[in-house]
PDB file of N, CA and C in Angstrom:
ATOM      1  N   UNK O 231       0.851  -1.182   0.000  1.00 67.00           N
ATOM      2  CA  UNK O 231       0.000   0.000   0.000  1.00 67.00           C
ATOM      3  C   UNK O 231       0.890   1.236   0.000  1.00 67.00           C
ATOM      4  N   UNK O 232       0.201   1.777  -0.423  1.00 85.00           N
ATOM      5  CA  UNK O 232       1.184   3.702  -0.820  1.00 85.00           C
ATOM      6  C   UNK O 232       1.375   4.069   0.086  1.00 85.00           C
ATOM      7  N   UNK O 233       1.915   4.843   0.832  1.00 89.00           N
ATOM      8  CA  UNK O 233       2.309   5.574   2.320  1.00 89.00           C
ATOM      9  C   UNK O 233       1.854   6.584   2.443  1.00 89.00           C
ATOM     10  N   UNK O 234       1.674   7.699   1.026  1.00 92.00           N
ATOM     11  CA  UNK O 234       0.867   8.487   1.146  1.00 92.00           C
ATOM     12  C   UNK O 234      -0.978   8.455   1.485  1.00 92.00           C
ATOM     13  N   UNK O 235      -0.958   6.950   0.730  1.00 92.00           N
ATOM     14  CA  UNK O 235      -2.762   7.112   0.302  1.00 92.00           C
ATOM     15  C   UNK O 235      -3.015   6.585   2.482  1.00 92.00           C
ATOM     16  N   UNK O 236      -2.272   6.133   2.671  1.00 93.00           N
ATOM     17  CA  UNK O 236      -2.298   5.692   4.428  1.00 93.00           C
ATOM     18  C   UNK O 236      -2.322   6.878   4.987  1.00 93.00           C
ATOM     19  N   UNK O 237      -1.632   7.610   5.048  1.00 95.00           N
ATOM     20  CA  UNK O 237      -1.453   8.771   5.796  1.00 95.00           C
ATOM     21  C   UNK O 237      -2.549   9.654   5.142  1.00 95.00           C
ATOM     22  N   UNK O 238      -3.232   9.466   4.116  1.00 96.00           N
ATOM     23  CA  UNK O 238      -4.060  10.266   3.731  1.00 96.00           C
ATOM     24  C   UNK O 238      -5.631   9.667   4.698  1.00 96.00           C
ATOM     25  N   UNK O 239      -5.604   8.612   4.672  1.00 96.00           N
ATOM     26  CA  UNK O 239      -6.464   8.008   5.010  1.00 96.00           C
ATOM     27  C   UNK O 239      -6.966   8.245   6.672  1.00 96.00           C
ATOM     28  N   UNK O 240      -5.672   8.266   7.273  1.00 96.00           N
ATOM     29  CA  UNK O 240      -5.860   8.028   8.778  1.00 96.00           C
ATOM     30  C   UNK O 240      -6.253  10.108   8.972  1.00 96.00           C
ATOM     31  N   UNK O 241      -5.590  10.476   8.291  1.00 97.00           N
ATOM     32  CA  UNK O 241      -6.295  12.333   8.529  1.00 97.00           C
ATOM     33  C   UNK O 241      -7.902  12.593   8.181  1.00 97.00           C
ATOM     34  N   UNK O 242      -7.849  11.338   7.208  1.00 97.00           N
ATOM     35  CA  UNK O 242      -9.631  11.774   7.058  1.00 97.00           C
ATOM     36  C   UNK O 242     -10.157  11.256   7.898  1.00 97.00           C
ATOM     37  N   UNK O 243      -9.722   9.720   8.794  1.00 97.00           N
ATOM     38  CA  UNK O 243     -10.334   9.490   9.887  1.00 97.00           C
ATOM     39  C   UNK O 243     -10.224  10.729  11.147  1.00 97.00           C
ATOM     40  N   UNK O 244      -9.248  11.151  11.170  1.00 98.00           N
ATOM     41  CA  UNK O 244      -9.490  11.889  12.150  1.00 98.00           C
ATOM     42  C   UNK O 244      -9.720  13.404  11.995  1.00 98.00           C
ATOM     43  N   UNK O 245     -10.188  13.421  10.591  1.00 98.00           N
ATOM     44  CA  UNK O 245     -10.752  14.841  10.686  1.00 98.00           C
ATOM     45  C   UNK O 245     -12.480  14.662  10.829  1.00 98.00           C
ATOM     46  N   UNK O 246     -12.832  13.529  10.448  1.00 98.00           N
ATOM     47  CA  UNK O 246     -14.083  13.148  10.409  1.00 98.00           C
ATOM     48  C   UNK O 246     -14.649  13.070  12.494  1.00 98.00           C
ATOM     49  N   UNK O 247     -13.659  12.597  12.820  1.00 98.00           N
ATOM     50  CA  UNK O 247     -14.017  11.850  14.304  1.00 98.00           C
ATOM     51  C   UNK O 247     -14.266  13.839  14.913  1.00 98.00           C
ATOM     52  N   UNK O 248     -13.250  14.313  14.623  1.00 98.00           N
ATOM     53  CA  UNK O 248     -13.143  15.980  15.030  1.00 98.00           C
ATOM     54  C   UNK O 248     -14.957  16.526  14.699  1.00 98.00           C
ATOM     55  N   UNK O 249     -14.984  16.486  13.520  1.00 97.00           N
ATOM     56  CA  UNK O 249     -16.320  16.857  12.725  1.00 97.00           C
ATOM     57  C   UNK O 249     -17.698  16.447  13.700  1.00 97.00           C
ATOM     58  N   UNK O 250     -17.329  15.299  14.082  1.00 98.00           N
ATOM     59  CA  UNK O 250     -18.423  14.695  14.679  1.00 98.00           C
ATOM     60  C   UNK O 250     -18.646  15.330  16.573  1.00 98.00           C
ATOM     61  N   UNK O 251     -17.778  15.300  16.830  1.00 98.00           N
ATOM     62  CA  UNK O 251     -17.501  15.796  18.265  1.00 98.00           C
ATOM     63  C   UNK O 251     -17.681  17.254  18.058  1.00 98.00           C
ATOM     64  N   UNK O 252     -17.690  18.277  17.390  1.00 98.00           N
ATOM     65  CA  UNK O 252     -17.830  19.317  17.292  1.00 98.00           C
ATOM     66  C   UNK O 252     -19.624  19.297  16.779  1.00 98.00           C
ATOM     67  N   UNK O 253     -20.138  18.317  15.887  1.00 98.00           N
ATOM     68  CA  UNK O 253     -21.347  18.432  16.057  1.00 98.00           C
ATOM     69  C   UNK O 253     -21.953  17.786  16.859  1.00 98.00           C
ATOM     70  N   UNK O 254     -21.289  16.956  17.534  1.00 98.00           N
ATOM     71  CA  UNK O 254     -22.575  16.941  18.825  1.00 98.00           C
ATOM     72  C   UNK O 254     -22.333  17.500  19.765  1.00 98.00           C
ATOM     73  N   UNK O 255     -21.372  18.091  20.019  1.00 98.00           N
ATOM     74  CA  UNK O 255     -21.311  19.337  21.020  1.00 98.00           C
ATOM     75  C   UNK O 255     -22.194  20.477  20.677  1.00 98.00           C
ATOM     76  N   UNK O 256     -22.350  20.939  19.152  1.00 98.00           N
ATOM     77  CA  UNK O 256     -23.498  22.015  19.413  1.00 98.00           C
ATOM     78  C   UNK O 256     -24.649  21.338  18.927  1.00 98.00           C
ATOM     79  N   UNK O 257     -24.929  20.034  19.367  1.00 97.00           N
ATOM     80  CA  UNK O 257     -26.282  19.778  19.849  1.00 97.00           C
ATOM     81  C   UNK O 257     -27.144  19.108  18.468  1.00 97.00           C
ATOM     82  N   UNK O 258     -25.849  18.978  17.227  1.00 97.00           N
ATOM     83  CA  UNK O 258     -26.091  18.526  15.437  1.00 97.00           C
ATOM     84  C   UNK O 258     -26.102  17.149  15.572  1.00 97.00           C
ATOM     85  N   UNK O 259     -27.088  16.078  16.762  1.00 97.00           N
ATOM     86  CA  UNK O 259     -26.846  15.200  16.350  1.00 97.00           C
ATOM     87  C   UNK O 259     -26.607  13.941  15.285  1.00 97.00           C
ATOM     88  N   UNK O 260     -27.792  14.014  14.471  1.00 97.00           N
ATOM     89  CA  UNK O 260     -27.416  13.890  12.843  1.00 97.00           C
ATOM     90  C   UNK O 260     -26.496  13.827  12.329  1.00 97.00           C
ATOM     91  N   UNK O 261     -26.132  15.005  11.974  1.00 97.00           N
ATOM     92  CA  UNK O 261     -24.263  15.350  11.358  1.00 97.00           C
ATOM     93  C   UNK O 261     -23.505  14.891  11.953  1.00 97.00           C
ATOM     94  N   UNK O 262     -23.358  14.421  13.506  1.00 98.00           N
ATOM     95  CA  UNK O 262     -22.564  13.927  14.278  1.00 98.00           C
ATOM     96  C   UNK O 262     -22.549  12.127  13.627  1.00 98.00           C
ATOM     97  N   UNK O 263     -23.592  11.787  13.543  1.00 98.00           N
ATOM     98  CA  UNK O 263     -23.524  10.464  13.256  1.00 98.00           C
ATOM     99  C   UNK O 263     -23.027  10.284  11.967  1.00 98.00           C
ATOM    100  N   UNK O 264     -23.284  11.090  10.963  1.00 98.00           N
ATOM    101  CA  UNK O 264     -23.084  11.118   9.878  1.00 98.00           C
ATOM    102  C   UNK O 264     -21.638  10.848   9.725  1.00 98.00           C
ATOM    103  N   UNK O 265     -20.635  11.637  10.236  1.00 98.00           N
ATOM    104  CA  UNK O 265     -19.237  12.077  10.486  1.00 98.00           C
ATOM    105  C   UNK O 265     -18.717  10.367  10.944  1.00 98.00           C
ATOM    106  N   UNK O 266     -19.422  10.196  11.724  1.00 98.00           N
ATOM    107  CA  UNK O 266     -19.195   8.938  12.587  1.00 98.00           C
ATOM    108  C   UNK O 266     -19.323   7.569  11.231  1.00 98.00           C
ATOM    109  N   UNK O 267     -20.256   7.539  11.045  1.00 98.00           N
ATOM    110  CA  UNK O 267     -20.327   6.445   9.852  1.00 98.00           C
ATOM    111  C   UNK O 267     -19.197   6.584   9.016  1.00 98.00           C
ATOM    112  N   UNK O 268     -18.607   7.602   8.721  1.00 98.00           N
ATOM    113  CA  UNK O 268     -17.776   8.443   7.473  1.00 98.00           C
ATOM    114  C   UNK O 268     -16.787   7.890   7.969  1.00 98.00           C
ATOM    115  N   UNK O 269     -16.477   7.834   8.868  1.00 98.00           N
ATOM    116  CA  UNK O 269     -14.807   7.475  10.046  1.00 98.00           C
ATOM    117  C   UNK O 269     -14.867   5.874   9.607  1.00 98.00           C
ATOM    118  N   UNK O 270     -15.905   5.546  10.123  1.00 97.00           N
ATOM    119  CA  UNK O 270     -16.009   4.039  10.346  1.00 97.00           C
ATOM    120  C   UNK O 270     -15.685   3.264   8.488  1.00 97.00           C
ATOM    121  N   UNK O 271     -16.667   3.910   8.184  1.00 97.00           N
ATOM    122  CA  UNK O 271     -16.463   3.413   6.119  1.00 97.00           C
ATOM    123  C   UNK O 271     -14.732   3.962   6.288  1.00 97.00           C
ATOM    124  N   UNK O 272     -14.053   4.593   6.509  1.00 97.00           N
ATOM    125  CA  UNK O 272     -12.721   4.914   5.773  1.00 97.00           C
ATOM    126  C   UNK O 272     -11.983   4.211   6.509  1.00 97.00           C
ATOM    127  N   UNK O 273     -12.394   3.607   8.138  1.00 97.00           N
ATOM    128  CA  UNK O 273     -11.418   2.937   8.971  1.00 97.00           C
ATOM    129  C   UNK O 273     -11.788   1.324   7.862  1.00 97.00           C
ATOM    130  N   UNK O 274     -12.394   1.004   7.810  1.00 96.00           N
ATOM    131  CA  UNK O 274     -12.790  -0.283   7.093  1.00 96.00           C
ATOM    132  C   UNK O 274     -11.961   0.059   5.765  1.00 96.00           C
ATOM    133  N   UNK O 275     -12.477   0.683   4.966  1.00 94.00           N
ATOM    134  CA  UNK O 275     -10.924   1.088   4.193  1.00 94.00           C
ATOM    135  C   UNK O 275      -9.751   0.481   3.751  1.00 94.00           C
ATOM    136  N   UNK O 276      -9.767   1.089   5.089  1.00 94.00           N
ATOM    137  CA  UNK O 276      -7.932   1.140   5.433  1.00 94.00           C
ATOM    138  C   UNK O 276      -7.791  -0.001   5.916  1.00 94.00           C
ATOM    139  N   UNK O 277      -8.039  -1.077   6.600  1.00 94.00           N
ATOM    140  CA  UNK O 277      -8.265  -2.387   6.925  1.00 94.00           C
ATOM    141  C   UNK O 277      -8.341  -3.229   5.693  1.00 94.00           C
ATOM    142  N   UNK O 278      -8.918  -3.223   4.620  1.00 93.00           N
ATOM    143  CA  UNK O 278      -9.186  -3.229   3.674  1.00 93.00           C
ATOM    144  C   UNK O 278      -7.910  -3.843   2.975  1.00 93.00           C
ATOM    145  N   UNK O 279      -7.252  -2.333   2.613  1.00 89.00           N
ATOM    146  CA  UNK O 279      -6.308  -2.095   2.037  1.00 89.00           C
ATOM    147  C   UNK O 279      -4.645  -2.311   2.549  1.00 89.00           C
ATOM    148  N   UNK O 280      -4.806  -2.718   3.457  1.00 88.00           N
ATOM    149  CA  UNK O 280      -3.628  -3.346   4.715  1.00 88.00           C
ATOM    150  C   UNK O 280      -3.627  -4.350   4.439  1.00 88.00           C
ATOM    151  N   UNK O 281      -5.240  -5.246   5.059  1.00 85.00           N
ATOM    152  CA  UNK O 281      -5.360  -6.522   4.166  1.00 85.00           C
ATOM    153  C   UNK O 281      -5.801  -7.402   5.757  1.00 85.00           C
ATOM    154  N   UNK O 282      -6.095  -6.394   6.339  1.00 72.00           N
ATOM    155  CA  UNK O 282      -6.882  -6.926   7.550  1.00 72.00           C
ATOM    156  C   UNK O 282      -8.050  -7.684   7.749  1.00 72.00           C
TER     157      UNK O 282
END
């Protein structure tokens, strides 16, 4: 696997996990889950693509 497309991968997980905690802090639960699914599809991914 590419080193970049990894390291690309694990920032969208954790810009997504950020996204989500910031919307359910102002109360967006929805969008919060949304963010959350988004993490989870790209952590699977990356598992995926490791070969996990």
């Amino acid at each position: 696997m590419n080193n970049n497309l990894y390291h690309l991968l694990k920032r969208e997980i954790r810009a997504s996990l950020i996204l989500a905690r910031s919307y359910r802090l102002s109360g967006e639960r929805r969008l919060a889950i949304q963010f959350l699914n988004d993490a989870g599809r790209t952590r699977a991914e990356l598992a995926t693509l490791r070969g996990f």
